[in-house]
Amino acid sequence: KTVRASRGLSPAHQHGAPPSSNVMARDSGSAMLGLPTEWAAPAAPKMRWFVLLSYALGSSLNAFMFMNFSSDEELATEVFGVSKTVVSSFYTWSLVSVLVSMVVAVYFMTDYNRSVQIVAGMMNLTAALVRWYAVRSRSATVCVVSCVFSGMAAGCIVSNMSTVGERWFPPRSRTLATSIASLSNYFGWAVGCLIPPFTISSPRTMENFMIVQTVVAAVALLG
């Protein structure tokens, strides 16, 4: 009698039915990546592009927030009443937080991929809200707190960059999906350098800018 390997196969396949081309493509793609077949993304998930768009929006927004004060340090020093050195340290606080959160995010990424992405969105929104309050209250200390939240969100986002393509896209599309996920972060940095100088000219316009940023963060989280 012929003994069939049942691991990773559906009941129909265990009884001798040949696997479909989609299943074969999925399983071979997972094998190439060194992953169990049950981790493979469906060949054509209906929501895959929406998931990628949601990730890209959150990633772009997070990188955008990193650049909030880099384009006009003079105005930031006026708003917070601190030196340029303190304003420059905002970015440093974010980067340190990235390193810390990545350790935790990588540990949970495999089994709780979607949850990590939701946590990143919540941290983005929290960072945006706290930053708006920091500008409104003219508090550099509160702004540092917002930088910590945005850095923690970035750690989750960067850790999740390749997993979106792996979980949601068929093998032939994973490279494209991962490239889009990666480029979305750089896109946010670029836009974060270009937009603030043309939209922020006073403490009042900075506060309005932070309100709009918070609304975008809320939309990204709902996605």
C-alpha angles and dihedrals in degrees: 000000000000114000114210122208105241101187112114094005129111121242090259091056091047089059093054104271110141114248117252121252090251092055091046091051091047094048094044091049091052092048090052089053092046091243130134111259092242089065093058119111119244112265093245114012109184094222100043097109092045090052090049091048090050091051093046092050092051092045093048092047092050093052089044091057090052087065098046095113103021096085096054113024091161092064092043091055089051093049096047099030094231137116126271088253090062091047090051090052090064089077091048092054089053093051093050089051090052091059093050097046094045091064091057096039094052090052093055098034098093099053101024104036098143092043091054090053091051091049089052090053091049091050091049090054092045091050091051093048094047091047091053089052090047091056092043093050093037090232120153090188092058089047090057088055090054089050090054090053093048090049092051089050090051091054090056093044097049092046090053096049100103096029094070091062093041096052102036108029134065116246095262092057101040096091091053093046093049091048092052091048091051096045092050089070093053090045090057092051092050094048089044089060095046107042106048096060090057097043106035119066105139141021089264095053089046090056091049089048090055091051091055090046090054091051091052090050090053091051091049091052092050088053 
